[in-house]
Amino acid sequence: VLFRSGFGPQLKVAAKHQAKFAVLFGDSEWAKNELVIKELATGEQKVVPMAEVVEFLCGQCFESCCDPEGGCC
């Protein structure tokens, strides 16, 4: 949820609470069915199709937990 303060302060709060990722999107991403996944520790951002977000995050967080067919435990 975006408040008047914008993304910056909210990302700082998320990092303070040890969140690993933030999922960001605006009108253009939404129109393209994409989301921006930001790794808060490094600042690295990746654009991921909405249909692949769960698989992407599963692979980032639980690599040993995902099976080769894309399912996550």
Short mmCIF file of N, CA and C in Angstrom, two decimals:
data_model
loop_
_atom_site.label_atom_id
_atom_site.label_comp_id
_atom_site.label_asym_id
_atom_site.label_seq_id
_atom_site.Cartn_x
_atom_site.Cartn_y
_atom_site.Cartn_z
N VAL A 1 0.86 -1.17 0.00
CA VAL A 1 0.00 0.00 0.00
C VAL A 1 0.90 1.23 0.00
N LEU A 2 0.67 2.11 -0.94
CA LEU A 2 1.48 3.32 -1.05
C LEU A 2 0.80 4.46 -0.30
N PHE A 3 1.56 5.05 0.59
CA PHE A 3 1.06 6.20 1.31
C PHE A 3 1.65 7.45 0.69
N ARG A 4 1.24 8.60 1.15
CA ARG A 4 1.73 9.87 0.59
C ARG A 4 3.24 10.00 0.64
N SER A 5 3.87 9.32 1.58
CA SER A 5 5.32 9.43 1.73
C SER A 5 6.08 8.74 0.59
N GLY A 6 5.43 7.94 -0.23
CA GLY A 6 6.08 7.27 -1.35
C GLY A 6 6.73 5.96 -0.94
N PHE A 7 7.45 5.38 -1.92
CA PHE A 7 8.06 4.07 -1.70
C PHE A 7 9.25 4.10 -0.74
N GLY A 8 10.08 5.12 -0.84
CA GLY A 8 11.34 5.17 -0.08
C GLY A 8 11.19 4.88 1.40
N PRO A 9 10.40 5.65 2.12
CA PRO A 9 10.24 5.39 3.55
C PRO A 9 9.62 4.02 3.84
N GLN A 10 8.72 3.58 2.97
CA GLN A 10 8.11 2.27 3.18
C GLN A 10 9.11 1.14 2.99
N LEU A 11 10.01 1.29 2.01
CA LEU A 11 11.05 0.28 1.82
C LEU A 11 12.01 0.24 3.00
N LYS A 12 12.29 1.40 3.59
CA LYS A 12 13.14 1.43 4.78
C LYS A 12 12.48 0.70 5.95
N VAL A 13 11.18 0.88 6.11
CA VAL A 13 10.45 0.19 7.17
C VAL A 13 10.46 -1.31 6.91
N ALA A 14 10.25 -1.72 5.67
CA ALA A 14 10.27 -3.14 5.32
C ALA A 14 11.65 -3.74 5.62
N ALA A 15 12.71 -3.04 5.26
CA ALA A 15 14.07 -3.52 5.54
C ALA A 15 14.32 -3.60 7.04
N LYS A 16 13.83 -2.62 7.77
CA LYS A 16 13.98 -2.62 9.23
C LYS A 16 13.34 -3.85 9.86
N HIS A 17 12.24 -4.30 9.26
CA HIS A 17 11.54 -5.48 9.75
C HIS A 17 12.06 -6.76 9.10
N GLN A 18 13.22 -6.66 8.48
CA GLN A 18 13.94 -7.77 7.88
C GLN A 18 13.20 -8.47 6.74
N ALA A 19 12.38 -7.72 6.01
CA ALA A 19 11.76 -8.26 4.80
C ALA A 19 12.87 -8.49 3.79
N LYS A 20 12.81 -9.57 3.05
CA LYS A 20 13.83 -9.86 2.05
C LYS A 20 13.50 -9.21 0.71
N PHE A 21 12.21 -9.12 0.40
CA PHE A 21 11.79 -8.62 -0.90
C PHE A 21 10.64 -7.63 -0.74
N ALA A 22 10.54 -6.77 -1.74
CA ALA A 22 9.37 -5.91 -1.88
C ALA A 22 8.82 -6.15 -3.28
N VAL A 23 7.51 -6.19 -3.39
CA VAL A 23 6.85 -6.35 -4.69
C VAL A 23 6.27 -4.99 -5.06
N LEU A 24 6.74 -4.44 -6.17
CA LEU A 24 6.36 -3.10 -6.59
C LEU A 24 5.69 -3.15 -7.95
N PHE A 25 4.74 -2.27 -8.16
CA PHE A 25 4.16 -2.13 -9.49
C PHE A 25 3.43 -0.81 -9.60
N GLY A 26 3.40 -0.32 -10.80
CA GLY A 26 2.65 0.88 -11.13
C GLY A 26 1.69 0.55 -12.26
N ASP A 27 1.10 1.57 -12.82
CA ASP A 27 0.14 1.36 -13.89
C ASP A 27 0.74 0.63 -15.09
N SER A 28 1.98 0.98 -15.45
CA SER A 28 2.59 0.36 -16.65
C SER A 28 2.89 -1.11 -16.41
N GLU A 29 3.40 -1.45 -15.22
CA GLU A 29 3.66 -2.86 -14.92
C GLU A 29 2.34 -3.65 -14.89
N TRP A 30 1.34 -3.07 -14.26
CA TRP A 30 0.04 -3.73 -14.15
C TRP A 30 -0.54 -4.00 -15.55
N ALA A 31 -0.41 -3.01 -16.44
CA ALA A 31 -0.93 -3.16 -17.80
C ALA A 31 -0.22 -4.27 -18.56
N LYS A 32 1.06 -4.51 -18.22
CA LYS A 32 1.84 -5.55 -18.89
C LYS A 32 1.83 -6.88 -18.12
N ASN A 33 1.03 -6.95 -17.04
CA ASN A 33 0.97 -8.15 -16.20
C ASN A 33 2.35 -8.51 -15.65
N GLU A 34 3.05 -7.51 -15.18
CA GLU A 34 4.39 -7.69 -14.61
C GLU A 34 4.45 -7.05 -13.23
N LEU A 35 5.38 -7.56 -12.43
CA LEU A 35 5.67 -6.97 -11.13
C LEU A 35 7.17 -6.78 -11.01
N VAL A 36 7.59 -5.80 -10.24
CA VAL A 36 9.00 -5.59 -9.96
C VAL A 36 9.28 -6.18 -8.58
N ILE A 37 10.22 -7.10 -8.53
CA ILE A 37 10.63 -7.70 -7.26
C ILE A 37 11.96 -7.06 -6.88
N LYS A 38 12.01 -6.40 -5.73
CA LYS A 38 13.23 -5.74 -5.28
C LYS A 38 13.79 -6.51 -4.09
N GLU A 39 15.05 -6.93 -4.19
CA GLU A 39 15.73 -7.57 -3.08
C GLU A 39 16.27 -6.45 -2.19
N LEU A 40 15.74 -6.35 -0.99
CA LEU A 40 16.04 -5.20 -0.15
C LEU A 40 17.48 -5.16 0.33
N ALA A 41 18.13 -6.30 0.50
CA ALA A 41 19.51 -6.31 0.99
C ALA A 41 20.49 -5.76 -0.05
N THR A 42 20.21 -5.99 -1.33
CA THR A 42 21.15 -5.59 -2.38
C THR A 42 20.63 -4.43 -3.23
N GLY A 43 19.33 -4.21 -3.22
CA GLY A 43 18.73 -3.19 -4.07
C GLY A 43 18.48 -3.68 -5.48
N GLU A 44 18.86 -4.92 -5.78
CA GLU A 44 18.65 -5.48 -7.12
C GLU A 44 17.16 -5.63 -7.40
N GLN A 45 16.77 -5.29 -8.61
CA GLN A 45 15.37 -5.38 -9.01
C GLN A 45 15.26 -6.25 -10.25
N LYS A 46 14.18 -7.03 -10.30
CA LYS A 46 13.89 -7.86 -11.47
C LYS A 46 12.43 -7.69 -11.82
N VAL A 47 12.15 -7.63 -13.12
CA VAL A 47 10.78 -7.60 -13.60
C VAL A 47 10.36 -9.05 -13.83
N VAL A 48 9.24 -9.43 -13.24
CA VAL A 48 8.77 -10.81 -13.30
C VAL A 48 7.31 -10.82 -13.75
N PRO A 49 6.97 -11.68 -14.72
CA PRO A 49 5.56 -11.80 -15.09
C PRO A 49 4.73 -12.22 -13.89
N MET A 50 3.52 -11.66 -13.77
CA MET A 50 2.67 -11.98 -12.62
C MET A 50 2.46 -13.48 -12.45
N ALA A 51 2.33 -14.19 -13.54
CA ALA A 51 2.09 -15.63 -13.48
C ALA A 51 3.27 -16.40 -12.90
N GLU A 52 4.45 -15.78 -12.82
CA GLU A 52 5.66 -16.46 -12.35
C GLU A 52 6.17 -15.96 -11.01
N VAL A 53 5.44 -15.07 -10.36
CA VAL A 53 5.93 -14.45 -9.13
C VAL A 53 6.12 -15.47 -8.01
N VAL A 54 5.15 -16.34 -7.81
CA VAL A 54 5.27 -17.33 -6.72
C VAL A 54 6.46 -18.24 -6.98
N GLU A 55 6.60 -18.72 -8.20
CA GLU A 55 7.73 -19.59 -8.53
C GLU A 55 9.05 -18.85 -8.35
N PHE A 56 9.11 -17.58 -8.78
CA PHE A 56 10.34 -16.80 -8.64
C PHE A 56 10.72 -16.65 -7.17
N LEU A 57 9.77 -16.22 -6.34
CA LEU A 57 10.07 -16.02 -4.92
C LEU A 57 10.39 -17.33 -4.24
N CYS A 58 9.70 -18.38 -4.60
CA CYS A 58 10.00 -19.70 -4.04
C CYS A 58 11.44 -20.08 -4.36
N GLY A 59 11.84 -19.85 -5.60
CA GLY A 59 13.21 -20.17 -6.01
C GLY A 59 14.24 -19.32 -5.28
N GLN A 60 13.90 -18.10 -4.95
CA GLN A 60 14.83 -17.21 -4.24
C GLN A 60 14.93 -17.57 -2.76
N CYS A 61 13.81 -17.97 -2.18
CA CYS A 61 13.77 -18.18 -0.73
C CYS A 61 13.96 -19.64 -0.32
N PHE A 62 13.48 -20.53 -1.16
CA PHE A 62 13.43 -21.95 -0.77
C PHE A 62 13.93 -22.84 -1.88
N GLU A 63 15.12 -22.56 -2.42
CA GLU A 63 15.62 -23.31 -3.56
C GLU A 63 15.59 -24.80 -3.32
N SER A 64 15.92 -25.25 -2.13
CA SER A 64 15.93 -26.68 -1.85
C SER A 64 14.54 -27.25 -1.66
N CYS A 65 13.55 -26.38 -1.58
CA CYS A 65 12.19 -26.80 -1.31
C CYS A 65 11.35 -26.94 -2.58
N CYS A 66 11.83 -26.44 -3.71
CA CYS A 66 11.06 -26.48 -4.95
C CYS A 66 11.40 -27.73 -5.75
N ASP A 67 10.37 -28.33 -6.32
CA ASP A 67 10.63 -29.49 -7.19
C ASP A 67 10.88 -29.01 -8.62
N PRO A 68 11.47 -29.84 -9.45
CA PRO A 68 11.84 -29.43 -10.81
C PRO A 68 10.65 -29.02 -11.68
N GLU A 69 9.45 -29.44 -11.34
CA GLU A 69 8.28 -29.11 -12.14
C GLU A 69 7.64 -27.79 -11.70
N GLY A 70 8.30 -27.05 -10.82
CA GLY A 70 7.84 -25.73 -10.46
C GLY A 70 6.96 -25.66 -9.22
N GLY A 71 6.69 -26.78 -8.61
CA GLY A 71 5.88 -26.76 -7.39
C GLY A 71 6.72 -26.46 -6.17
N CYS A 72 6.13 -25.83 -5.21
CA CYS A 72 6.86 -25.50 -3.98
C CYS A 72 6.13 -26.12 -2.79
N CYS A 73 6.91 -26.48 -1.81
CA CYS A 73 6.29 -27.08 -0.62
C CYS A 73 5.75 -26.00 0.30
#
